[in-house]
Tab-separated table of C-alpha atoms and ligand atoms in Angstrom:
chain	number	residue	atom	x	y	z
M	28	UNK	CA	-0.998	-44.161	-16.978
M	29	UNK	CA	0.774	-41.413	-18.675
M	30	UNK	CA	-1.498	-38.855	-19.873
M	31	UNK	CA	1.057	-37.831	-22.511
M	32	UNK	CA	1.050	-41.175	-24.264
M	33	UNK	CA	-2.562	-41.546	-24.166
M	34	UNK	CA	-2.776	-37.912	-25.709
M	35	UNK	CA	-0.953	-38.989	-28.235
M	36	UNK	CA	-2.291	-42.392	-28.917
M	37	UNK	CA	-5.843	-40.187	-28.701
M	38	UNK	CA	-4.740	-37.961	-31.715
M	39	UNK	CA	-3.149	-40.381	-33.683
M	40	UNK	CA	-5.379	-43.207	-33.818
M	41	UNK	CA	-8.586	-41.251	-32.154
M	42	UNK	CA	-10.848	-42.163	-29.396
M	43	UNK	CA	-12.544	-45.859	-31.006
M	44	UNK	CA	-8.838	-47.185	-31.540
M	45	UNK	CA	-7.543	-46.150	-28.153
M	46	UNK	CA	-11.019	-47.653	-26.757
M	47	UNK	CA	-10.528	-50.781	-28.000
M	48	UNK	CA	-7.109	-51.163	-27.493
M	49	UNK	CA	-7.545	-51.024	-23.449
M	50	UNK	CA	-10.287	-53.162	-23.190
M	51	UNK	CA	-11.611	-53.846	-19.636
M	52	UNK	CA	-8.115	-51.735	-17.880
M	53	UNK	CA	-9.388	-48.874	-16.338
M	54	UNK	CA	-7.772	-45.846	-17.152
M	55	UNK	CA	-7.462	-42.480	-15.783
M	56	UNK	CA	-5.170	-39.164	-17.041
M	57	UNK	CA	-4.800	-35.401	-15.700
M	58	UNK	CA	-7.063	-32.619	-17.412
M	59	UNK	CA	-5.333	-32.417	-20.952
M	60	UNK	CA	-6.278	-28.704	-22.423
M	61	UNK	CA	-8.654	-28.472	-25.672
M	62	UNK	CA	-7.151	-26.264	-28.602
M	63	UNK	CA	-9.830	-24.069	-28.616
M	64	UNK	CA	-10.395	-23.668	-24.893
M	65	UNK	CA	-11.467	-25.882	-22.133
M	66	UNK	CA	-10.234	-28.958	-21.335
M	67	UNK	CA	-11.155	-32.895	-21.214
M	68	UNK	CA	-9.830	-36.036	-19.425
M	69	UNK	CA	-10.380	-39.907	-19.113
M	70	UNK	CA	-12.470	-41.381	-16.177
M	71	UNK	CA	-12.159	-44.568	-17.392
M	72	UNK	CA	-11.455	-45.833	-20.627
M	73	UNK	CA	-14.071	-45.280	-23.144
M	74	UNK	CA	-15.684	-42.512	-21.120
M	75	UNK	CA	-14.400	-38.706	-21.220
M	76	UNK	CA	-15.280	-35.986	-19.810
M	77	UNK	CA	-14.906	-32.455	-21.416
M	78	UNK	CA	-15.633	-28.813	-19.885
M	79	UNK	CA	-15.314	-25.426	-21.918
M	80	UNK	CA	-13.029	-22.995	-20.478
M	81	UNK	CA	-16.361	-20.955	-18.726
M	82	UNK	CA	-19.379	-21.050	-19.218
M	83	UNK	CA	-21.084	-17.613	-17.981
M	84	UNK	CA	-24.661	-19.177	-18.848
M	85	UNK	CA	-25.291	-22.221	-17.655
M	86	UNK	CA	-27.608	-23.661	-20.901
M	87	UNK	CA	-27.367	-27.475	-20.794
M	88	UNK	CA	-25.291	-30.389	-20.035
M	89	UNK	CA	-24.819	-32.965	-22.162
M	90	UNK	CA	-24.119	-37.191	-21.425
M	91	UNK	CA	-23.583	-39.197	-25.300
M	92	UNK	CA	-23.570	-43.078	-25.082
M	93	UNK	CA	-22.850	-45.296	-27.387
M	94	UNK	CA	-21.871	-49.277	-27.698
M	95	UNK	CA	-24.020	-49.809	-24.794
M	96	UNK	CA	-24.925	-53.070	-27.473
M	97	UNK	CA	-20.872	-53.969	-28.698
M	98	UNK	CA	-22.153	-54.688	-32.598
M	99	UNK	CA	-24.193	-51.366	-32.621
M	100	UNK	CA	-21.159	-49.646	-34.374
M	101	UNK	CA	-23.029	-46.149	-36.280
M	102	UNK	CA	-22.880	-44.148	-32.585
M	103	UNK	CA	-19.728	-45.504	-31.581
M	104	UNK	CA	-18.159	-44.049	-34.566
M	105	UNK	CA	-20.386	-41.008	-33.759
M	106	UNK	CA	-18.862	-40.408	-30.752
M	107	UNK	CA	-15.318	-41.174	-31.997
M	108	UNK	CA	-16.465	-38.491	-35.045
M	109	UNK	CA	-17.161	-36.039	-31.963
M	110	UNK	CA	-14.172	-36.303	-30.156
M	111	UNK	CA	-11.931	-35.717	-33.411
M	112	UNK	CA	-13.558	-32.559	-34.236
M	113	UNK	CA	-12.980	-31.339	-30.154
M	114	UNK	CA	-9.421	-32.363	-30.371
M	115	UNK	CA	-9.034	-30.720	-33.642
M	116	UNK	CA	-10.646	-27.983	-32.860
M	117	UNK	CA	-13.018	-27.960	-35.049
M	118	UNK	CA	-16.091	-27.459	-32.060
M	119	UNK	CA	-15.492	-24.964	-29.885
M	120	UNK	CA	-16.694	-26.584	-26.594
M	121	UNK	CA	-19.367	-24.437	-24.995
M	122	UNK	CA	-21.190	-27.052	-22.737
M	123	UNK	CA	-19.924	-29.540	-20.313
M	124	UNK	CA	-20.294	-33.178	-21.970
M	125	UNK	CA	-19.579	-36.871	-21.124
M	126	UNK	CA	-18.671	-38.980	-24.079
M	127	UNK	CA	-19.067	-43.017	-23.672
M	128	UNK	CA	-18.402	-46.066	-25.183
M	129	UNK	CA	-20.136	-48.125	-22.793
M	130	UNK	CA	-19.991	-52.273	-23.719
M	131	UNK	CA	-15.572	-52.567	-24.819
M	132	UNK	CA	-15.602	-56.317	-24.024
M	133	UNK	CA	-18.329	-56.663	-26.954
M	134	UNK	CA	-17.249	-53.909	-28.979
M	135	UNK	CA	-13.753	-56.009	-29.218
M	136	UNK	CA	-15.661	-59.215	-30.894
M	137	UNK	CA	-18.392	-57.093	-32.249
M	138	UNK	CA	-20.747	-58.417	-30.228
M	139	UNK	CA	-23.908	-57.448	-29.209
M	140	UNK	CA	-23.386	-58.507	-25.550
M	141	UNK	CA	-20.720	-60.940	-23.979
M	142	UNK	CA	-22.415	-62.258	-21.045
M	143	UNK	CA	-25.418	-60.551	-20.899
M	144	UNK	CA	-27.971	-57.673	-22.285
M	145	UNK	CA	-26.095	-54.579	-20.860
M	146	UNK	CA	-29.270	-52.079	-21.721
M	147	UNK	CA	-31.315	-54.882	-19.052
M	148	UNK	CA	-28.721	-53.962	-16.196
M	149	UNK	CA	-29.342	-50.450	-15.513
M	150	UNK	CA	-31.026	-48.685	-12.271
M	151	UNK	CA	-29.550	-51.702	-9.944
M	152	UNK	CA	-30.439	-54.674	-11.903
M	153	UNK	CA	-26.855	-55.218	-11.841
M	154	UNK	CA	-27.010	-55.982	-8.213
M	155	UNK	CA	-25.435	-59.199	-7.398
M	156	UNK	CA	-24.221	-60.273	-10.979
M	157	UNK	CA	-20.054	-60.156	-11.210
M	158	UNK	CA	-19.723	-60.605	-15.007
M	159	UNK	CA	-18.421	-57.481	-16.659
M	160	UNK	CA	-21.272	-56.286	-18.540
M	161	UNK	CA	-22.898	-55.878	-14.294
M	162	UNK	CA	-19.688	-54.320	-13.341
M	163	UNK	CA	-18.906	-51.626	-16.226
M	164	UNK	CA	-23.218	-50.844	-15.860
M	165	UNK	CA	-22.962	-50.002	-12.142
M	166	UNK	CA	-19.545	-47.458	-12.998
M	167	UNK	CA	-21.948	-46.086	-15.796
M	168	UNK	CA	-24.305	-45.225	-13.396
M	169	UNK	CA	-21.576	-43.362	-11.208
M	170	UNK	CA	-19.771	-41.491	-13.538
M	171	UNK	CA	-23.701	-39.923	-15.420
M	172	UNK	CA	-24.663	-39.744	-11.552
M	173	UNK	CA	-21.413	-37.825	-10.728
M	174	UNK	CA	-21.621	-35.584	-14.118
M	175	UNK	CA	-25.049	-34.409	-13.920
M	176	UNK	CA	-24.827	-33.699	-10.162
M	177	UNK	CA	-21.175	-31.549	-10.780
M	178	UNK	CA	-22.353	-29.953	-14.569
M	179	UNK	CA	-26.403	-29.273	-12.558
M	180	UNK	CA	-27.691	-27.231	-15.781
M	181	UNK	CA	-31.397	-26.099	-16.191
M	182	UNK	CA	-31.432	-28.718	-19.054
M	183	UNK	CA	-29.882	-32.442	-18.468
M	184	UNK	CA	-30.198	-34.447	-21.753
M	185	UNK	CA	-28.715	-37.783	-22.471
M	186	UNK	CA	-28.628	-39.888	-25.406
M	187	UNK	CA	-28.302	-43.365	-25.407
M	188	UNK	CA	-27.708	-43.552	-29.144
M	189	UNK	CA	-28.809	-47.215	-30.891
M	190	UNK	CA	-29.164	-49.089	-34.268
M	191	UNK	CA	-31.470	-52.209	-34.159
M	192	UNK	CA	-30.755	-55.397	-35.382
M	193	UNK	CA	-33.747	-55.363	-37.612
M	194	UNK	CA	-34.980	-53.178	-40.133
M	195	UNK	CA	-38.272	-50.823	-39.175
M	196	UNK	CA	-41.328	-48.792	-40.295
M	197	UNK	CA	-39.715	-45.729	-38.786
M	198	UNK	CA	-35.951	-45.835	-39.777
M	199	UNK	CA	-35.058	-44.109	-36.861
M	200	UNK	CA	-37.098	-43.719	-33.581
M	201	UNK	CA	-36.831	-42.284	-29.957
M	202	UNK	CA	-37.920	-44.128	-26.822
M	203	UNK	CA	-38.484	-41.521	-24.621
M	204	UNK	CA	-38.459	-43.388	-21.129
M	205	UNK	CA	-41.633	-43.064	-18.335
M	206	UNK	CA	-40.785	-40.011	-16.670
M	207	UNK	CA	-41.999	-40.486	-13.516
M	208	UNK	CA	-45.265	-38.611	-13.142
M	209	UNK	CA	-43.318	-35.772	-14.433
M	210	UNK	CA	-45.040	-34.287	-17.873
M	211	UNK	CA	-43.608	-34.976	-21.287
M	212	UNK	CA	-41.547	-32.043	-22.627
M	213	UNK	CA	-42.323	-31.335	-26.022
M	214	UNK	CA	-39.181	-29.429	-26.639
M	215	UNK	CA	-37.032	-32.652	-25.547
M	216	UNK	CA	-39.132	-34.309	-28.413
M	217	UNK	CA	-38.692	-31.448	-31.059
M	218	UNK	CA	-34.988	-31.616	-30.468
M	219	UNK	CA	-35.881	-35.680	-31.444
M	220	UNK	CA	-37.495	-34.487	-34.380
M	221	UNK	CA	-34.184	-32.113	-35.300
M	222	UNK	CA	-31.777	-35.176	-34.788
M	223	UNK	CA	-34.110	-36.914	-37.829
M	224	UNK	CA	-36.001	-39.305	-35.661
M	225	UNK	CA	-39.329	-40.554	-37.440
M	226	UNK	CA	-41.474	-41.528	-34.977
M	227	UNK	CA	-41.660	-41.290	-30.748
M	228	UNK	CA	-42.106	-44.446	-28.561
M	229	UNK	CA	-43.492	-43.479	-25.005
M	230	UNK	CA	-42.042	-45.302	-22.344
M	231	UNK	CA	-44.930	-46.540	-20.118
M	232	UNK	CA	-43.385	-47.754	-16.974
M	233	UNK	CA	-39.824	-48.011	-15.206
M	234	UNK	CA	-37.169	-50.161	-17.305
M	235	UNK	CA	-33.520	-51.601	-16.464
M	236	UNK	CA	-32.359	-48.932	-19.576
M	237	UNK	CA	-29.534	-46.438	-19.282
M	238	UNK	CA	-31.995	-44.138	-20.705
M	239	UNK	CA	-34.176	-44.344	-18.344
M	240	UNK	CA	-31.781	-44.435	-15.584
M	241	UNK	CA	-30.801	-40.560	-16.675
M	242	UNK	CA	-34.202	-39.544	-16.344
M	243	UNK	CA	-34.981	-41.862	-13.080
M	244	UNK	CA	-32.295	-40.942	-11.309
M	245	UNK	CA	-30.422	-37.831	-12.431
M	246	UNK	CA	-33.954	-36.095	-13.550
M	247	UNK	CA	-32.244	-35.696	-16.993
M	248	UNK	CA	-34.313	-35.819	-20.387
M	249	UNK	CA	-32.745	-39.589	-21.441
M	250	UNK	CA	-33.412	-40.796	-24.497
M	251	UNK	CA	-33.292	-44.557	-25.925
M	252	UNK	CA	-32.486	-43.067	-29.406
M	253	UNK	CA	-32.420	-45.696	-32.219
M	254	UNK	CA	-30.965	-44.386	-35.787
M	255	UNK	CA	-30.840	-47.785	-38.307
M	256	UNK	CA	-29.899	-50.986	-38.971
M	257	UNK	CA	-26.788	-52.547	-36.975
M	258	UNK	CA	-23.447	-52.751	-39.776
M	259	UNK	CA	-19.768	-53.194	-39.289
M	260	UNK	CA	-17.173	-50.981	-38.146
M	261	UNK	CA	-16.241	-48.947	-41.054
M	262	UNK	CA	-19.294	-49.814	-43.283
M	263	UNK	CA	-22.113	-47.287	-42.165
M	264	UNK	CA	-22.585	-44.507	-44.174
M	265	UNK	CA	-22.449	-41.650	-42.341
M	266	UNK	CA	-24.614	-39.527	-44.514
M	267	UNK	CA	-27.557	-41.320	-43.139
M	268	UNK	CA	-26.672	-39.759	-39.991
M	269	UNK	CA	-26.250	-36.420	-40.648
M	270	UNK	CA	-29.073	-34.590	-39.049
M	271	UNK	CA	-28.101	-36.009	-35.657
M	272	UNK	CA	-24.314	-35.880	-36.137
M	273	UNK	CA	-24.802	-32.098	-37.159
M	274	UNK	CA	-27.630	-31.972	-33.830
M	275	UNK	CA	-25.101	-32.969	-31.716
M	276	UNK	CA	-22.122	-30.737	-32.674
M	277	UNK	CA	-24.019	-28.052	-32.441
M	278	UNK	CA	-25.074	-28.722	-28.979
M	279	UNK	CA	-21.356	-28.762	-28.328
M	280	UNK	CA	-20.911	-25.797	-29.385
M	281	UNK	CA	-23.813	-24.046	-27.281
M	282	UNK	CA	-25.948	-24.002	-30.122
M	283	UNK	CA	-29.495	-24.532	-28.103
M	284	UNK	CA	-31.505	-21.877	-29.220
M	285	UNK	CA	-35.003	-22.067	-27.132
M	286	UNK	CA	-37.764	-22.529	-29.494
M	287	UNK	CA	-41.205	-21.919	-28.440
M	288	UNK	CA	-42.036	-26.414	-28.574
M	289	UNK	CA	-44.798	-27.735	-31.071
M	290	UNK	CA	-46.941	-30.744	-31.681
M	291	UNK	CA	-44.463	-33.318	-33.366
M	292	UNK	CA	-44.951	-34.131	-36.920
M	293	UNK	CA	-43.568	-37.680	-36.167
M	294	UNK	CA	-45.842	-40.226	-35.167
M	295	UNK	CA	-46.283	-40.626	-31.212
M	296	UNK	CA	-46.821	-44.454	-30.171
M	297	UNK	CA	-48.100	-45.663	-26.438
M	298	UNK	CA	-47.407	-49.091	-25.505
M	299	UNK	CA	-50.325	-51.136	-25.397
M	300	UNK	CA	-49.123	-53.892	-24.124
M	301	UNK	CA	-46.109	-55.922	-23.261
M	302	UNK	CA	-45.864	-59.842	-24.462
M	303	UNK	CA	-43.832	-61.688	-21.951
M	304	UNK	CA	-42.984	-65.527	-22.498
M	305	UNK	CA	-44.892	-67.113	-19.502
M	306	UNK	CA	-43.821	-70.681	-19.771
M	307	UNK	CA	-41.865	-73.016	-22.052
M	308	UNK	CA	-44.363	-74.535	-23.852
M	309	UNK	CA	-44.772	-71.199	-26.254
M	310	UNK	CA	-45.129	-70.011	-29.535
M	311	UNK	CA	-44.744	-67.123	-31.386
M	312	UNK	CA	-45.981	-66.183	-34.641
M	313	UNK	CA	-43.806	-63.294	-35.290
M	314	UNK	CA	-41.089	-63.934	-37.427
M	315	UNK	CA	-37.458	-62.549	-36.217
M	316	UNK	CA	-36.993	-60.773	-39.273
M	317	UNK	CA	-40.275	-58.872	-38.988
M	318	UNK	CA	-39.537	-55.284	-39.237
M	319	UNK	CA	-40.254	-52.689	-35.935
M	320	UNK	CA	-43.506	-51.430	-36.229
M	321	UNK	CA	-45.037	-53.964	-37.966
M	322	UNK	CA	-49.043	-53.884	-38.211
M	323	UNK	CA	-50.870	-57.633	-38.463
M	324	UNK	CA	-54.425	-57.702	-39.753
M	325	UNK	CA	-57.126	-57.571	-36.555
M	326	UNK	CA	-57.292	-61.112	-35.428
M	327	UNK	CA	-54.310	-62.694	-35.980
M	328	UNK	CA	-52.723	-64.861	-33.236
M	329	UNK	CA	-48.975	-63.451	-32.432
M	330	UNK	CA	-48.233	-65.431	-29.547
M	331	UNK	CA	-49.598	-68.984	-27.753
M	332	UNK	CA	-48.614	-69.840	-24.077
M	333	UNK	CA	-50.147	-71.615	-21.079
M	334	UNK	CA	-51.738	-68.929	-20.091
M	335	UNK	CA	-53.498	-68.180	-23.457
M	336	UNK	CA	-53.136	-66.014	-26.577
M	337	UNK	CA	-52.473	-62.431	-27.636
M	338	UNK	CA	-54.635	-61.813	-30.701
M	339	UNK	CA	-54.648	-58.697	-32.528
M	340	UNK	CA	-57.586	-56.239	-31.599
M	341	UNK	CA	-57.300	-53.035	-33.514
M	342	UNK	CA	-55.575	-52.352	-36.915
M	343	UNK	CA	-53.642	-49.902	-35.919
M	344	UNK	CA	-51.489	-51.813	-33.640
M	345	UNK	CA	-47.922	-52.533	-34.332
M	346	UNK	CA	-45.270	-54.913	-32.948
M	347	UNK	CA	-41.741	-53.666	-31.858
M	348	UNK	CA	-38.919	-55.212	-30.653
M	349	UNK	CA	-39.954	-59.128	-31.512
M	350	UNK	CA	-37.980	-61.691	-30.108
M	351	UNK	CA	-38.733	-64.858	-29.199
M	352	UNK	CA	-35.185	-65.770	-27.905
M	353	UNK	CA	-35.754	-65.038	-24.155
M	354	UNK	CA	-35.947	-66.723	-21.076
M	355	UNK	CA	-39.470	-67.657	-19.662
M	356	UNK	CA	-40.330	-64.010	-17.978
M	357	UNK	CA	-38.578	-61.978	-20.449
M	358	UNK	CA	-40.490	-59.787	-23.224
M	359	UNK	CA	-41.276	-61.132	-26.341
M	360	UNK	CA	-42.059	-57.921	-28.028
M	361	UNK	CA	-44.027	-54.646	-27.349
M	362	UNK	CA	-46.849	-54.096	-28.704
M	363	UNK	CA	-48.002	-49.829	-29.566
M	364	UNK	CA	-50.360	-48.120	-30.952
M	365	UNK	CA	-50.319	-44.102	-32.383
M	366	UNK	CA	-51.490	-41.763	-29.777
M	367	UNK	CA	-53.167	-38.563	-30.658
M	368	UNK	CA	-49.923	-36.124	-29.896
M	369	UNK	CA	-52.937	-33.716	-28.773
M	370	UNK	CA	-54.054	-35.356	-26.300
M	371	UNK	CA	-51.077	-36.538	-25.096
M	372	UNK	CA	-49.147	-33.186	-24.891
M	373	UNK	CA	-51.903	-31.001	-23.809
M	374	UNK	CA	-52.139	-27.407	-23.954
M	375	UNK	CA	-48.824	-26.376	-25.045
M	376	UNK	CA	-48.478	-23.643	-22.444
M	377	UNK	CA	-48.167	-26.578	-20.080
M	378	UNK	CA	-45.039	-27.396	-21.298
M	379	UNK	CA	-43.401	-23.833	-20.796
P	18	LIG	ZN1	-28.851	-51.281	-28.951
């Protein structure tokens, strides 16, 4: 592959068009130099890697994912937003950062998926499945593996960026993925705030998420971040995504000023417990179309199987996530509750 023509195709028609128009190919070009220093190249298509020129401080560095979920067009035209303002100068890079568009096959039909969940195929659940959605998963992993281990930065951050297909409580929300037995950095969760997040979801065990993956295996701070309601390409409006669009830029430019972290002002939720469909005689109560974050009235049956009931036990629980299209085994919906950030955080010095 020419690096010249894909240049050019790159400038022309930007990074979304030339995504889509190579599909499943895998493509590769030579460094191509950044007009305002540094310099960025394909390692596939739909992911690209850009360095500044130098960096004498080593701050952060910097993974942005998007399309992970083909339909979820907002951060896929985030990321294509990002790359036009590097080309044309408009950021001055100042970090090292890898830029993907991570499901093309379903981003071509608009898709959510084409074969199956990508975001359920992460940290080796891939293993053994040929479909493409397993394939372009496991080269994920490499290439954030290979970036965070060649850009090693006191601060590793990765967004997975999201919208949902339903509406919510919280318009836009983090998950911040179980980290481990390592503690939960509050500054990582004030930069949340920054990017116009509205409420924190605390991951409380491993999960088969890219997200999680970051943290898992590249100890990055990953984040599940989730900023709307799924629309077309060409039909989101972009001022609703300002804060984090602006959030992110500046990171690119080496904008990461150290603040001493606070207590978030956004409701913190723990999960209190996970419904998984146990059998196929089931039932669930919870409407498809019930927004994220949903609270039912204490006593109120969500869910019937063989094995029993889930009945709701304290009125400040809330549902996210329902769906009751899934395979026997598979999660039904999460149910979380508000934590006392407090309590949660700790002294703040801890988090120094
Ligand atoms: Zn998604």
């Amino acid at each position: 592959m020419m690096s010249s023509n894909l240049f050019q195709a790159l400038t022309l028609d930007g990074f979304l068009a030339v995504t889509l128009t190579y599909g499943e190919q895998h493509i590769e070009s030579d460094w191509i130099p950044l007009p305002q220093g540094g310099r960025f190249r394909w390692l596939d298509n739909g992911v690209l890697l850009a360095e500044p020129h130098d960096q004498p401080e080593k701050t952060l560095s910097l993974v942005i994912s998007s399309g992970i979920h083909g339909n979820e067009t907002a951060p896929i035209e985030i990321v294509d937003e990002l790359v036009r303002k590097l080309l044309g100068g408009d950021i001055k890079l100042a970090v090292p950062v890898l830029l993907i568009m991570g499901n093309v096959l379903a981003m071509q039909v608009q898709q959510r998926f084409v074969n199956e969940n990508m975001n359920r195929l992460f940290n080796g659940k891939h293993a053994g499945k040929t479909h493409y959605e397993a394939h372009r998963a496991r080269q994920l992993e490499d290439y954030v593996k290979t970036f965070f281990r060649a850009y090693d930065a006191p601060i590793k951050r990765h967004y997975d960026l999201h919208t949902a297909i339903r509406r919510s409580h919280h318009e836009k929300f983090a998950i911040y993925p179980y980290p481990d037995g390592r503690p939960w950095n509050l500054e990582e969760i004030n930069h949340l705030e920054c990017c116009g997040v509205n409420a924190i979801l605390l991951g409380h065990q491993p999960s088969s998420t890219f997200s999680y993956f970051s943290s898992h295996a590249c100890a990055a701070y990953g984040f599940t971040v989730e900023l709307g309601q799924v629309k077309p390409f060409g039909q989101n409006d972009m001022e609703r995504f300002r804060a984090v669009r602006e959030q992110l830029a500046s990171w690119l430019s080496g904008d990461n000023i150290r603040r001493s972290p606070k207590l978030p002002k956004v409701p913190v939720y723990s999960v209190e417990k996970e419904l998984i469909r146990r059998s196929e005689d089931f039932v669930f109560y919870v409407d498809d179309a019930v927004p994220n974050f949903t609270r039912f009235p204490v006593g109120t049956c969500l869910m019937k199987d063989a094995e029993g009931s889930y009945v709701v036990q304290h009125e400040d629980e809330a549902i996210v996530f329902p769906n009751k299209n899934v395979p026997v085994g598979q999660r039904v919906g999460l149910i979380v509750r508000p934590v006392d950030a407090a309590s949660v955080f700790g002294t703040l010095s801890s988090n120094h």
